[in-house]
Amino acid sequence: MADSKVDRPYEEIGLVFSRAWVFEKGLEELKNQARKLGADAVVKIKYERKMSLDYLQDLYHFEGKAVIWKEQ
């Protein structure tokens, strides 16, 4: 995901973050945060699975760029 090239011009409007036990739930939370910012999409998504000492189990940690597509 992080290495995917975005072939469409965009304007970055913010960064979004999430944590989740289930991969798909983490992605959905990124999308929800981006919608709240008025974004069209989330690009340059990075994720890492690591142990959470708060919950004593692995969590996915996500981050991405919320963007608005520009006219081509």
GROMACS .gro file of N, CA and C in nm:
model
  216
    1MET      N    1   0.081  -0.119   0.000
    1MET     CA    2   0.000   0.000   0.000
    1MET      C    3   0.086   0.126   0.000
    2ALA      N    4   0.183   0.131   0.087
    2ALA     CA    5   0.263   0.252   0.100
    2ALA      C    6   0.343   0.279  -0.027
    3ASP      N    7   0.375   0.174  -0.102
    3ASP     CA    8   0.455   0.192  -0.222
    3ASP      C    9   0.372   0.217  -0.348
    4SER      N   10   0.241   0.212  -0.336
    4SER     CA   11   0.156   0.232  -0.452
    4SER      C   12   0.166   0.375  -0.503
    5LYS      N   13   0.189   0.387  -0.632
    5LYS     CA   14   0.198   0.520  -0.694
    5LYS      C   15   0.057   0.571  -0.723
    6VAL      N   16   0.035   0.698  -0.692
    6VAL     CA   17  -0.093   0.762  -0.720
    6VAL      C   18  -0.076   0.840  -0.849
    7ASP      N   19  -0.147   0.799  -0.954
    7ASP     CA   20  -0.132   0.860  -1.087
    7ASP      C   21  -0.223   0.980  -1.108
    8ARG      N   22  -0.294   1.020  -1.009
    8ARG     CA   23  -0.392   1.128  -1.021
    8ARG      C   24  -0.346   1.245  -0.934
    9PRO      N   25  -0.354   1.369  -0.983
    9PRO     CA   26  -0.313   1.483  -0.900
    9PRO      C   27  -0.407   1.503  -0.782
   10TYR      N   28  -0.348   1.536  -0.668
   10TYR     CA   29  -0.428   1.555  -0.547
   10TYR      C   30  -0.367   1.662  -0.458
   11GLU      N   31  -0.450   1.708  -0.365
   11GLU     CA   32  -0.406   1.802  -0.263
   11GLU      C   33  -0.424   1.735  -0.128
   12GLU      N   34  -0.317   1.729  -0.050
   12GLU     CA   35  -0.323   1.669   0.083
   12GLU      C   36  -0.392   1.766   0.179
   13ILE      N   37  -0.491   1.716   0.253
   13ILE     CA   38  -0.562   1.804   0.347
   13ILE      C   39  -0.540   1.762   0.493
   14GLY      N   40  -0.476   1.649   0.514
   14GLY     CA   41  -0.448   1.608   0.651
   14GLY      C   42  -0.398   1.466   0.660
   15LEU      N   43  -0.353   1.431   0.779
   15LEU     CA   44  -0.310   1.294   0.809
   15LEU      C   45  -0.418   1.227   0.892
   16VAL      N   46  -0.437   1.097   0.871
   16VAL     CA   47  -0.534   1.021   0.948
   16VAL      C   48  -0.464   0.899   1.008
   17PHE      N   49  -0.510   0.860   1.127
   17PHE     CA   50  -0.450   0.750   1.202
   17PHE      C   51  -0.559   0.662   1.259
   18SER      N   52  -0.527   0.533   1.276
   18SER     CA   53  -0.620   0.444   1.346
   18SER      C   54  -0.544   0.325   1.404
   19ARG      N   55  -0.610   0.259   1.499
   19ARG     CA   56  -0.561   0.134   1.557
   19ARG      C   57  -0.678   0.037   1.560
   20ALA      N   58  -0.650  -0.089   1.530
   20ALA     CA   59  -0.759  -0.188   1.531
   20ALA      C   60  -0.703  -0.328   1.543
   21TRP      N   61  -0.785  -0.420   1.597
   21TRP     CA   62  -0.746  -0.560   1.604
   21TRP      C   63  -0.766  -0.628   1.469
   22VAL      N   64  -0.861  -0.579   1.392
   22VAL     CA   65  -0.893  -0.639   1.262
   22VAL      C   66  -0.848  -0.542   1.152
   23PHE      N   67  -0.775  -0.593   1.053
   23PHE     CA   68  -0.718  -0.512   0.946
   23PHE      C   69  -0.825  -0.425   0.878
   24GLU      N   70  -0.936  -0.486   0.838
   24GLU     CA   71  -1.041  -0.415   0.764
   24GLU      C   72  -1.102  -0.303   0.848
   25LYS      N   73  -1.115  -0.324   0.978
   25LYS     CA   74  -1.170  -0.221   1.067
   25LYS      C   75  -1.077  -0.100   1.073
   26GLY      N   76  -0.947  -0.123   1.073
   26GLY     CA   77  -0.851  -0.013   1.073
   26GLY      C   78  -0.860   0.070   0.947
   27LEU      N   79  -0.874   0.004   0.832
   27LEU     CA   80  -0.890   0.077   0.706
   27LEU      C   81  -1.019   0.157   0.704
   28GLU      N   82  -1.127   0.097   0.755
   28GLU     CA   83  -1.255   0.166   0.758
   28GLU      C   84  -1.248   0.291   0.845
   29GLU      N   85  -1.177   0.283   0.957
   29GLU     CA   86  -1.162   0.399   1.044
   29GLU      C   87  -1.082   0.510   0.974
   30LEU      N   88  -0.979   0.473   0.896
   30LEU     CA   89  -0.906   0.575   0.818
   30LEU      C   90  -1.001   0.647   0.723
   31LYS      N   91  -1.085   0.571   0.654
   31LYS     CA   92  -1.181   0.631   0.561
   31LYS      C   93  -1.279   0.723   0.634
   32ASN      N   94  -1.327   0.680   0.750
   32ASN     CA   95  -1.420   0.763   0.827
   32ASN      C   96  -1.355   0.895   0.869
   33GLN      N   97  -1.232   0.889   0.915
   33GLN     CA   98  -1.162   1.011   0.953
   33GLN      C   99  -1.142   1.104   0.833
   34ALA      N  100  -1.108   1.046   0.719
   34ALA     CA  101  -1.088   1.126   0.597
   34ALA      C  102  -1.218   1.193   0.554
   35ARG      N  103  -1.330   1.122   0.564
   35ARG     CA  104  -1.460   1.180   0.530
   35ARG      C  105  -1.491   1.301   0.618
   36LYS      N  106  -1.459   1.290   0.746
   36LYS     CA  107  -1.483   1.401   0.839
   36LYS      C  108  -1.403   1.525   0.800
   37LEU      N  109  -1.288   1.505   0.736
   37LEU     CA  110  -1.206   1.617   0.689
   37LEU      C  111  -1.252   1.669   0.553
   38GLY      N  112  -1.346   1.599   0.489
   38GLY     CA  113  -1.393   1.637   0.357
   38GLY      C  114  -1.311   1.581   0.243
   39ALA      N  115  -1.234   1.476   0.271
   39ALA     CA  116  -1.145   1.417   0.170
   39ALA      C  117  -1.221   1.327   0.073
   40ASP      N  118  -1.161   1.311  -0.046
   40ASP     CA  119  -1.213   1.218  -0.146
   40ASP      C  120  -1.155   1.078  -0.128
   41ALA      N  121  -1.033   1.070  -0.069
   41ALA     CA  122  -0.965   0.941  -0.060
   41ALA      C  123  -0.855   0.947   0.046
   42VAL      N  124  -0.802   0.828   0.076
   42VAL     CA  125  -0.684   0.816   0.161
   42VAL      C  126  -0.576   0.749   0.076
   43VAL      N  127  -0.459   0.810   0.068
   43VAL     CA  128  -0.348   0.756  -0.011
   43VAL      C  129  -0.225   0.739   0.078
   44LYS      N  130  -0.126   0.673   0.023
   44LYS     CA  131   0.002   0.652   0.092
   44LYS      C  132  -0.020   0.589   0.230
   45ILE      N  133  -0.104   0.487   0.234
   45ILE     CA  134  -0.137   0.421   0.360
   45ILE      C  135  -0.020   0.332   0.403
   46LYS      N  136   0.016   0.346   0.529
   46LYS     CA  137   0.119   0.260   0.590
   46LYS      C  138   0.054   0.191   0.709
   47TYR      N  139   0.097   0.068   0.734
   47TYR     CA  140   0.045   0.000   0.852
   47TYR      C  141   0.154  -0.087   0.913
   48GLU      N  142   0.136  -0.115   1.040
   48GLU     CA  143   0.230  -0.198   1.114
   48GLU      C  144   0.149  -0.276   1.218
   49ARG      N  145   0.184  -0.399   1.236
   49ARG     CA  146   0.118  -0.480   1.339
   49ARG      C  147   0.215  -0.491   1.455
   50LYS      N  148   0.172  -0.448   1.573
   50LYS     CA  149   0.261  -0.456   1.688
   50LYS      C  150   0.181  -0.479   1.816
   51MET      N  151   0.253  -0.524   1.916
   51MET     CA  152   0.191  -0.557   2.044
   51MET      C  153   0.149  -0.431   2.118
   52SER      N  154   0.026  -0.431   2.168
   52SER     CA  155  -0.025  -0.322   2.249
   52SER      C  156  -0.016  -0.362   2.396
   53LEU      N  157   0.059  -0.288   2.474
   53LEU     CA  158   0.069  -0.317   2.616
   53LEU      C  159  -0.060  -0.282   2.688
   54ASP      N  160  -0.139  -0.190   2.632
   54ASP     CA  161  -0.268  -0.155   2.691
   54ASP      C  162  -0.366  -0.272   2.687
   55TYR      N  163  -0.365  -0.347   2.576
   55TYR     CA  164  -0.462  -0.455   2.555
   55TYR      C  165  -0.399  -0.594   2.560
   56LEU      N  166  -0.267  -0.600   2.573
   56LEU     CA  167  -0.193  -0.726   2.578
   56LEU      C  168  -0.222  -0.817   2.459
   57GLN      N  169  -0.232  -0.757   2.341
   57GLN     CA  170  -0.244  -0.833   2.217
   57GLN      C  171  -0.201  -0.745   2.100
   58ASP      N  172  -0.183  -0.808   1.985
   58ASP     CA  173  -0.141  -0.734   1.866
   58ASP      C  174  -0.251  -0.643   1.815
   59LEU      N  175  -0.211  -0.525   1.769
   59LEU     CA  176  -0.301  -0.430   1.704
   59LEU      C  177  -0.236  -0.384   1.574
   60TYR      N  178  -0.320  -0.351   1.476
   60TYR     CA  179  -0.273  -0.286   1.355
   60TYR      C  180  -0.273  -0.136   1.379
   61HIS      N  181  -0.164  -0.071   1.345
   61HIS     CA  182  -0.152   0.075   1.354
   61HIS      C  183  -0.143   0.126   1.211
   62PHE      N  184  -0.236   0.214   1.173
   62PHE     CA  185  -0.246   0.266   1.037
   62PHE      C  186  -0.221   0.416   1.035
   63GLU      N  187  -0.167   0.464   0.923
   63GLU     CA  188  -0.162   0.608   0.897
   63GLU      C  189  -0.173   0.628   0.746
   64GLY      N  190  -0.229   0.741   0.708
   64GLY     CA  191  -0.244   0.772   0.566
   64GLY      C  192  -0.267   0.920   0.546
   65LYS      N  193  -0.265   0.963   0.420
   65LYS     CA  194  -0.287   1.102   0.384
   65LYS      C  195  -0.428   1.117   0.329
   66ALA      N  196  -0.506   1.206   0.390
   66ALA     CA  197  -0.640   1.238   0.339
   66ALA      C  198  -0.622   1.340   0.227
   67VAL      N  199  -0.683   1.314   0.112
   67VAL     CA  200  -0.662   1.399  -0.006
   67VAL      C  201  -0.792   1.436  -0.075
   68ILE      N  202  -0.784   1.543  -0.150
   68ILE     CA  203  -0.890   1.587  -0.241
   68ILE      C  204  -0.833   1.577  -0.382
   69TRP      N  205  -0.905   1.511  -0.472
   69TRP     CA  206  -0.859   1.499  -0.610
   69TRP      C  207  -0.865   1.635  -0.679
   70LYS      N  208  -0.763   1.665  -0.759
   70LYS     CA  209  -0.758   1.788  -0.838
   70LYS      C  210  -0.807   1.758  -0.980
   71GLU      N  211  -0.851   1.863  -1.046
   71GLU     CA  212  -0.890   1.849  -1.188
   71GLU      C  213  -0.768   1.815  -1.270
   72GLN      N  214  -0.786   1.728  -1.368
   72GLN     CA  215  -0.673   1.689  -1.453
   72GLN      C  216  -0.663   1.774  -1.575
   0.00000   0.00000   0.00000
